[in-house]
Amino acid sequence: EAGVTQFPSHSVIEKGQTVTLRCDPISGHDNLYWYRRVMGKEIKFLLHFVKESKQDESGMPNNRFLAERTGGTYSTLKVQPAELEDSGVYFCASSQDAAGTSTDTQYFGPGTRLTVL
Amino acid sequence: LAKTTQPISMDSYEGQEVNITCSHNNIATNDYITWYQQFPSQGPRFIIQGYKTKVTNEVASLFIPADRKSSTLSLPRVSLSDTAVYYCLVGVFNQAGTALIFGKGTTLSVSS
């Protein structure tokens, strides 16, 4: 069974540009999560989808970030326009259980390392 | 501010038992405690999960006291390949309801 995949693995862009990150969850997993780790800080929750609906987006830092999950399969996270402080590693995770809490076993992708210059 | 606390780093030798404690004072009533392991350039990988008392699987044990305000991951007889960063993940109460909070991670270094 394929795990969670993320694309690209690395992205280097200039301040003000737009970047779109993609996450393909494990097939059949309704829950999809986005996290971010900024250098030297902890992994922070961004948002949680249940199928195509945003269950919790309380961790999204500001309106420059837009997450979508059309059709309830893969998800994209767009940053527009990117700022220097957006640099970090963006992780995606998926889970099968319906609780959508830390009760679920989340399976993580390898992450996308974003560098904004 | 809801948060979890873990030691930043720990050192050990092969064959020893390692215990890593995470404190989570504001853990949500119905949420579990989950521990993850992360190697460089990889995403976190599930190790073990529990709600209370003790849980054991083939790789680790998890000890949770009755008040659930902390948890201890126990790795028996570590090897060099256990060198990694270990995170606890819990749901904690905050002003918005319940938030998923990762600890900052504990970097475990195992030497021969």
PDB file of C-alpha atoms in Angstrom:
ATOM      1  CA  GLU A   1       0.000   0.000   0.000  1.00  0.00           C
ATOM      2  CA  ALA A   2       1.391   3.376  -0.983  1.00  0.00           C
ATOM      3  CA  GLY A   3       2.005   5.838   1.814  1.00  0.00           C
ATOM      4  CA  VAL A   4       1.310   9.553   1.932  1.00  0.00           C
ATOM      5  CA  THR A   5       3.149  11.337  -0.837  1.00  0.00           C
ATOM      6  CA  GLN A   6       3.997  14.996  -1.169  1.00  0.00           C
ATOM      7  CA  PHE A   7       5.165  17.059  -4.085  1.00  0.00           C
ATOM      8  CA  PRO A   8       7.539  18.724  -4.540  1.00  0.00           C
ATOM      9  CA  SER A   9      10.124  17.537  -2.053  1.00  0.00           C
ATOM     10  CA  HIS A  10      11.867  20.901  -2.192  1.00  0.00           C
ATOM     11  CA  SER A  11      10.821  24.316  -3.446  1.00  0.00           C
ATOM     12  CA  VAL A  12      12.875  27.477  -3.564  1.00  0.00           C
ATOM     13  CA  ILE A  13      11.019  30.660  -4.495  1.00  0.00           C
ATOM     14  CA  GLU A  14      11.437  34.375  -4.117  1.00  0.00           C
ATOM     15  CA  LYS A  15       9.437  36.538  -1.777  1.00  0.00           C
ATOM     16  CA  GLY A  16       6.182  37.560  -3.410  1.00  0.00           C
ATOM     17  CA  GLN A  17       5.903  34.487  -5.619  1.00  0.00           C
ATOM     18  CA  THR A  18       3.265  31.808  -5.389  1.00  0.00           C
ATOM     19  CA  VAL A  19       3.862  28.183  -4.494  1.00  0.00           C
ATOM     20  CA  THR A  20       1.463  25.251  -4.451  1.00  0.00           C
ATOM     21  CA  LEU A  21       2.196  22.141  -2.438  1.00  0.00           C
ATOM     22  CA  ARG A  22       0.416  18.894  -3.091  1.00  0.00           C
ATOM     23  CA  CYS A  23      -0.423  15.982  -0.820  1.00  0.00           C
ATOM     24  CA  ASP A  24      -1.787  12.593  -1.836  1.00  0.00           C
ATOM     25  CA  PRO A  25      -3.114  10.757   1.214  1.00  0.00           C
ATOM     26  CA  ILE A  26      -3.338   7.016   1.648  1.00  0.00           C
ATOM     27  CA  SER A  27      -6.226   5.725  -0.438  1.00  0.00           C
ATOM     28  CA  GLY A  28      -9.419   5.516   1.582  1.00  0.00           C
ATOM     29  CA  HIS A  29      -8.311   7.899   4.308  1.00  0.00           C
ATOM     30  CA  ASP A  30     -10.966  10.529   4.881  1.00  0.00           C
ATOM     31  CA  ASN A  31      -8.888  12.665   7.228  1.00  0.00           C
ATOM     32  CA  LEU A  32      -6.103  14.822   5.833  1.00  0.00           C
ATOM     33  CA  TYR A  33      -3.940  17.160   7.892  1.00  0.00           C
ATOM     34  CA  TRP A  34      -1.406  19.838   7.076  1.00  0.00           C
ATOM     35  CA  TYR A  35       1.389  20.755   9.487  1.00  0.00           C
ATOM     36  CA  ARG A  36       4.356  23.082   9.310  1.00  0.00           C
ATOM     37  CA  ARG A  37       7.698  23.193  11.081  1.00  0.00           C
ATOM     38  CA  VAL A  38       9.579  26.424  10.929  1.00  0.00           C
ATOM     39  CA  MET A  39      13.304  26.173  11.620  1.00  0.00           C
ATOM     40  CA  GLY A  40      13.969  25.617  15.297  1.00  0.00           C
ATOM     41  CA  LYS A  41      10.323  25.475  16.257  1.00  0.00           C
ATOM     42  CA  GLU A  42       7.851  22.688  16.909  1.00  0.00           C
ATOM     43  CA  ILE A  43       5.617  21.047  14.320  1.00  0.00           C
ATOM     44  CA  LYS A  44       2.462  23.141  14.190  1.00  0.00           C
ATOM     45  CA  PHE A  45      -0.971  22.075  13.060  1.00  0.00           C
ATOM     46  CA  LEU A  46      -2.397  24.070  10.157  1.00  0.00           C
ATOM     47  CA  LEU A  47      -5.680  22.463   9.216  1.00  0.00           C
ATOM     48  CA  HIS A  48      -7.704  19.286   8.993  1.00  0.00           C
ATOM     49  CA  PHE A  49      -9.960  18.044   6.201  1.00  0.00           C
ATOM     50  CA  VAL A  50     -12.610  15.395   6.520  1.00  0.00           C
ATOM     51  CA  LYS A  51     -13.138  14.347   2.948  1.00  0.00           C
ATOM     52  CA  GLU A  52     -13.507  17.649   1.062  1.00  0.00           C
ATOM     53  CA  SER A  53     -14.649  19.705   4.046  1.00  0.00           C
ATOM     54  CA  LYS A  54     -12.425  21.797   6.283  1.00  0.00           C
ATOM     55  CA  GLN A  55     -13.008  20.438   9.765  1.00  0.00           C
ATOM     56  CA  ASP A  56     -10.569  22.719  11.544  1.00  0.00           C
ATOM     57  CA  GLU A  57      -8.441  25.463  10.015  1.00  0.00           C
ATOM     58  CA  SER A  58      -7.569  27.215  13.259  1.00  0.00           C
ATOM     59  CA  GLY A  59      -3.854  26.790  12.641  1.00  0.00           C
ATOM     60  CA  MET A  60      -3.694  28.570   9.300  1.00  0.00           C
ATOM     61  CA  PRO A  61      -1.395  31.546   9.901  1.00  0.00           C
ATOM     62  CA  ASN A  62      -3.103  34.103   7.649  1.00  0.00           C
ATOM     63  CA  ASN A  63      -5.092  34.568   4.457  1.00  0.00           C
ATOM     64  CA  ARG A  64      -2.037  34.092   2.266  1.00  0.00           C
ATOM     65  CA  PHE A  65      -2.517  30.382   2.816  1.00  0.00           C
ATOM     66  CA  LEU A  66      -5.264  28.518   0.968  1.00  0.00           C
ATOM     67  CA  ALA A  67      -5.890  24.800   1.271  1.00  0.00           C
ATOM     68  CA  GLU A  68      -8.222  22.810  -0.908  1.00  0.00           C
ATOM     69  CA  ARG A  69      -9.239  19.191  -1.209  1.00  0.00           C
ATOM     70  CA  THR A  70     -11.535  18.952  -4.177  1.00  0.00           C
ATOM     71  CA  GLY A  71     -13.267  15.611  -4.445  1.00  0.00           C
ATOM     72  CA  GLY A  72     -11.929  14.528  -1.095  1.00  0.00           C
ATOM     73  CA  THR A  73      -8.794  12.928  -2.523  1.00  0.00           C
ATOM     74  CA  TYR A  74      -5.556  14.884  -2.843  1.00  0.00           C
ATOM     75  CA  SER A  75      -5.055  18.277  -1.264  1.00  0.00           C
ATOM     76  CA  THR A  76      -3.181  21.403  -2.242  1.00  0.00           C
ATOM     77  CA  LEU A  77      -1.791  24.137  -0.058  1.00  0.00           C
ATOM     78  CA  LYS A  78      -1.140  27.402  -1.844  1.00  0.00           C
ATOM     79  CA  VAL A  79       0.916  30.237  -0.430  1.00  0.00           C
ATOM     80  CA  GLN A  80       0.326  33.540  -2.217  1.00  0.00           C
ATOM     81  CA  PRO A  81       2.292  35.733  -1.956  1.00  0.00           C
ATOM     82  CA  ALA A  82       5.069  33.939  -0.122  1.00  0.00           C
ATOM     83  CA  GLU A  83       6.981  35.732   2.618  1.00  0.00           C
ATOM     84  CA  LEU A  84      10.348  34.948   4.184  1.00  0.00           C
ATOM     85  CA  GLU A  85       8.763  33.629   7.380  1.00  0.00           C
ATOM     86  CA  ASP A  86       6.878  30.985   5.387  1.00  0.00           C
ATOM     87  CA  SER A  87      10.085  29.004   4.964  1.00  0.00           C
ATOM     88  CA  GLY A  88       9.978  25.630   6.640  1.00  0.00           C
ATOM     89  CA  VAL A  89       8.953  22.031   6.127  1.00  0.00           C
ATOM     90  CA  TYR A  90       5.298  21.378   5.352  1.00  0.00           C
ATOM     91  CA  PHE A  91       4.022  17.956   6.322  1.00  0.00           C
ATOM     92  CA  CYS A  92       0.850  16.271   5.275  1.00  0.00           C
ATOM     93  CA  ALA A  93      -0.720  13.377   7.143  1.00  0.00           C
ATOM     94  CA  SER A  94      -3.779  11.227   6.682  1.00  0.00           C
ATOM     95  CA  SER A  95      -5.814   8.963   8.910  1.00  0.00           C
ATOM     96  CA  GLN A  96      -8.643   6.551   8.452  1.00  0.00           C
ATOM     97  CA  ASP A  97     -10.575   6.847  11.691  1.00  0.00           C
ATOM     98  CA  ALA A  98     -13.612   9.070  11.968  1.00  0.00           C
ATOM     99  CA  ALA A  99     -12.662  10.792  15.214  1.00  0.00           C
ATOM    100  CA  GLY A 100     -10.342  13.292  13.595  1.00  0.00           C
ATOM    101  CA  THR A 101      -8.507  13.856  16.834  1.00  0.00           C
ATOM    102  CA  SER A 102      -5.204  12.752  18.282  1.00  0.00           C
ATOM    103  CA  THR A 103      -6.954   9.412  18.729  1.00  0.00           C
ATOM    104  CA  ASP A 104      -6.344   8.721  15.068  1.00  0.00           C
ATOM    105  CA  THR A 105      -3.130   7.137  13.917  1.00  0.00           C
ATOM    106  CA  GLN A 106      -1.793   9.656  11.468  1.00  0.00           C
ATOM    107  CA  TYR A 107       0.493   8.598   8.639  1.00  0.00           C
ATOM    108  CA  PHE A 108       2.845  11.334   7.545  1.00  0.00           C
ATOM    109  CA  GLY A 109       4.343  12.156   4.206  1.00  0.00           C
ATOM    110  CA  PRO A 110       8.034  13.014   3.835  1.00  0.00           C
ATOM    111  CA  GLY A 111       7.323  16.736   3.784  1.00  0.00           C
ATOM    112  CA  THR A 112       8.001  19.583   1.387  1.00  0.00           C
ATOM    113  CA  ARG A 113      10.881  21.853   2.278  1.00  0.00           C
ATOM    114  CA  LEU A 114       9.982  25.392   1.261  1.00  0.00           C
ATOM    115  CA  THR A 115      12.616  28.084   1.105  1.00  0.00           C
ATOM    116  CA  VAL A 116      11.547  31.660   0.457  1.00  0.00           C
ATOM    117  CA  LEU A 117      14.397  33.977  -0.525  1.00  0.00           C
TER     118      LEU A 117
ATOM    119  CA  LEU B   1      -1.248  28.831  26.237  1.00  0.00           C
ATOM    120  CA  ALA B   2      -1.744  25.144  25.619  1.00  0.00           C
ATOM    121  CA  LYS B   3       1.526  23.356  24.976  1.00  0.00           C
ATOM    122  CA  THR B   4       3.489  20.208  25.600  1.00  0.00           C
ATOM    123  CA  THR B   5       6.989  19.981  27.049  1.00  0.00           C
ATOM    124  CA  GLN B   6       9.706  17.440  26.308  1.00  0.00           C
ATOM    125  CA  PRO B   7      13.465  17.386  26.971  1.00  0.00           C
ATOM    126  CA  ILE B   8      15.358  18.808  24.031  1.00  0.00           C
ATOM    127  CA  SER B   9      17.880  15.985  23.846  1.00  0.00           C
ATOM    128  CA  MET B  10      18.973  12.740  25.451  1.00  0.00           C
ATOM    129  CA  ASP B  11      22.051  10.576  25.081  1.00  0.00           C
ATOM    130  CA  SER B  12      22.228   6.828  25.544  1.00  0.00           C
ATOM    131  CA  TYR B  13      24.325   3.768  24.772  1.00  0.00           C
ATOM    132  CA  GLU B  14      23.330   0.684  22.886  1.00  0.00           C
ATOM    133  CA  GLY B  15      21.434  -1.826  24.978  1.00  0.00           C
ATOM    134  CA  GLN B  16      20.173   0.674  27.533  1.00  0.00           C
ATOM    135  CA  GLU B  17      16.569   1.534  28.266  1.00  0.00           C
ATOM    136  CA  VAL B  18      15.534   5.081  27.391  1.00  0.00           C
ATOM    137  CA  ASN B  19      12.592   6.922  28.926  1.00  0.00           C
ATOM    138  CA  ILE B  20      11.325  10.161  27.405  1.00  0.00           C
ATOM    139  CA  THR B  21       8.662  12.126  29.259  1.00  0.00           C
ATOM    140  CA  CYS B  22       6.212  14.607  27.786  1.00  0.00           C
ATOM    141  CA  SER B  23       4.104  16.891  29.948  1.00  0.00           C
ATOM    142  CA  HIS B  24       0.695  17.985  28.688  1.00  0.00           C
ATOM    143  CA  ASN B  25      -1.207  19.756  31.440  1.00  0.00           C
ATOM    144  CA  ASN B  26      -4.198  20.738  29.308  1.00  0.00           C
ATOM    145  CA  ILE B  27      -4.838  17.424  27.585  1.00  0.00           C
ATOM    146  CA  ALA B  28      -8.393  17.094  26.302  1.00  0.00           C
ATOM    147  CA  THR B  29     -10.565  14.654  28.186  1.00  0.00           C
ATOM    148  CA  ASN B  30     -11.226  12.251  25.336  1.00  0.00           C
ATOM    149  CA  ASP B  31      -7.979  12.517  23.426  1.00  0.00           C
ATOM    150  CA  TYR B  32      -5.229   9.953  23.248  1.00  0.00           C
ATOM    151  CA  ILE B  33      -1.491  10.458  23.547  1.00  0.00           C
ATOM    152  CA  THR B  34       0.522   9.456  20.522  1.00  0.00           C
ATOM    153  CA  TRP B  35       4.267   9.238  20.066  1.00  0.00           C
ATOM    154  CA  TYR B  36       6.087   9.571  16.772  1.00  0.00           C
ATOM    155  CA  GLN B  37       9.638   8.940  15.619  1.00  0.00           C
ATOM    156  CA  GLN B  38      11.286  11.022  12.929  1.00  0.00           C
ATOM    157  CA  PHE B  39      14.469  10.439  10.960  1.00  0.00           C
ATOM    158  CA  PRO B  40      16.142  13.186   8.919  1.00  0.00           C
ATOM    159  CA  SER B  41      14.327  14.058   5.673  1.00  0.00           C
ATOM    160  CA  GLN B  42      11.356  11.880   6.588  1.00  0.00           C
ATOM    161  CA  GLY B  43       7.962  12.538   8.069  1.00  0.00           C
ATOM    162  CA  PRO B  44       7.076  11.461  11.610  1.00  0.00           C
ATOM    163  CA  ARG B  45       6.318   7.752  11.977  1.00  0.00           C
ATOM    164  CA  PHE B  46       3.822   6.324  14.460  1.00  0.00           C
ATOM    165  CA  ILE B  47       5.330   4.433  17.398  1.00  0.00           C
ATOM    166  CA  ILE B  48       2.660   3.949  20.041  1.00  0.00           C
ATOM    167  CA  GLN B  49      -0.581   5.392  21.355  1.00  0.00           C
ATOM    168  CA  GLY B  50      -2.454   5.217  24.641  1.00  0.00           C
ATOM    169  CA  TYR B  51      -5.209   6.772  26.728  1.00  0.00           C
ATOM    170  CA  LYS B  52      -4.244   5.773  30.252  1.00  0.00           C
ATOM    171  CA  THR B  53      -2.159   3.346  32.339  1.00  0.00           C
ATOM    172  CA  LYS B  54       0.276   1.300  30.266  1.00  0.00           C
ATOM    173  CA  VAL B  55       0.423   0.265  26.651  1.00  0.00           C
ATOM    174  CA  THR B  56       3.061  -1.996  25.139  1.00  0.00           C
ATOM    175  CA  ASN B  57       3.782  -3.006  21.567  1.00  0.00           C
ATOM    176  CA  GLU B  58       6.687  -4.644  19.804  1.00  0.00           C
ATOM    177  CA  VAL B  59       8.857  -1.534  19.840  1.00  0.00           C
ATOM    178  CA  ALA B  60       7.974   0.513  22.925  1.00  0.00           C
ATOM    179  CA  SER B  61       5.931   0.977  26.056  1.00  0.00           C
ATOM    180  CA  LEU B  62       3.901   3.998  27.028  1.00  0.00           C
ATOM    181  CA  PHE B  63       3.212   4.878  30.651  1.00  0.00           C
ATOM    182  CA  ILE B  64       0.417   7.308  31.470  1.00  0.00           C
ATOM    183  CA  PRO B  65      -0.405   8.311  35.074  1.00  0.00           C
ATOM    184  CA  ALA B  66      -3.965   8.600  36.299  1.00  0.00           C
ATOM    185  CA  ASP B  67      -4.137  12.383  35.856  1.00  0.00           C
ATOM    186  CA  ARG B  68      -2.915  12.016  32.222  1.00  0.00           C
ATOM    187  CA  LYS B  69      -0.930  15.239  32.498  1.00  0.00           C
ATOM    188  CA  SER B  70       2.209  13.516  31.344  1.00  0.00           C
ATOM    189  CA  SER B  71       3.303  10.402  29.510  1.00  0.00           C
ATOM    190  CA  THR B  72       6.552   8.478  29.286  1.00  0.00           C
ATOM    191  CA  LEU B  73       7.770   6.683  26.194  1.00  0.00           C
ATOM    192  CA  SER B  74      10.020   3.778  27.092  1.00  0.00           C
ATOM    193  CA  LEU B  75      12.378   2.261  24.520  1.00  0.00           C
ATOM    194  CA  PRO B  76      13.902  -1.007  25.760  1.00  0.00           C
ATOM    195  CA  ARG B  77      17.480  -1.845  24.778  1.00  0.00           C
ATOM    196  CA  VAL B  78      18.034   0.902  22.231  1.00  0.00           C
ATOM    197  CA  SER B  79      20.265   0.415  19.211  1.00  0.00           C
ATOM    198  CA  LEU B  80      22.123   2.846  16.976  1.00  0.00           C
ATOM    199  CA  SER B  81      19.163   2.876  14.592  1.00  0.00           C
ATOM    200  CA  ASP B  82      16.964   4.377  17.310  1.00  0.00           C
ATOM    201  CA  THR B  83      18.842   7.655  16.962  1.00  0.00           C
ATOM    202  CA  ALA B  84      16.043  10.012  15.908  1.00  0.00           C
ATOM    203  CA  VAL B  85      13.730  12.763  17.098  1.00  0.00           C
ATOM    204  CA  TYR B  86      10.765  11.653  19.195  1.00  0.00           C
ATOM    205  CA  TYR B  87       7.565  13.679  19.429  1.00  0.00           C
ATOM    206  CA  CYS B  88       4.465  13.419  21.559  1.00  0.00           C
ATOM    207  CA  LEU B  89       1.156  14.496  20.036  1.00  0.00           C
ATOM    208  CA  VAL B  90      -1.922  15.260  22.109  1.00  0.00           C
ATOM    209  CA  GLY B  91      -5.182  17.109  21.808  1.00  0.00           C
ATOM    210  CA  VAL B  92      -5.327  19.938  24.321  1.00  0.00           C
ATOM    211  CA  PHE B  93      -8.026  22.345  25.382  1.00  0.00           C
ATOM    212  CA  ASN B  94      -7.687  25.926  24.209  1.00  0.00           C
ATOM    213  CA  GLN B  95      -9.951  28.886  23.612  1.00  0.00           C
ATOM    214  CA  ALA B  96     -11.086  27.484  20.267  1.00  0.00           C
ATOM    215  CA  GLY B  97     -11.932  24.073  21.673  1.00  0.00           C
ATOM    216  CA  THR B  98      -9.402  21.312  21.137  1.00  0.00           C
ATOM    217  CA  ALA B  99      -6.129  21.697  19.274  1.00  0.00           C
ATOM    218  CA  LEU B 100      -3.614  19.097  18.125  1.00  0.00           C
ATOM    219  CA  ILE B 101      -0.292  19.957  19.700  1.00  0.00           C
ATOM    220  CA  PHE B 102       3.079  18.435  18.934  1.00  0.00           C
ATOM    221  CA  GLY B 103       5.874  18.613  21.449  1.00  0.00           C
ATOM    222  CA  LYS B 104       9.079  20.261  20.257  1.00  0.00           C
ATOM    223  CA  GLY B 105      10.687  16.874  19.997  1.00  0.00           C
ATOM    224  CA  THR B 106      13.437  15.063  21.858  1.00  0.00           C
ATOM    225  CA  THR B 107      16.582  14.272  19.910  1.00  0.00           C
ATOM    226  CA  LEU B 108      17.837  10.892  21.062  1.00  0.00           C
ATOM    227  CA  SER B 109      21.455  10.050  20.285  1.00  0.00           C
ATOM    228  CA  VAL B 110      22.505   6.436  20.756  1.00  0.00           C
ATOM    229  CA  SER B 111      26.197   5.610  20.832  1.00  0.00           C
ATOM    230  CA  SER B 112      28.088   2.333  20.776  1.00  0.00           C
TER     231      SER B 112
END
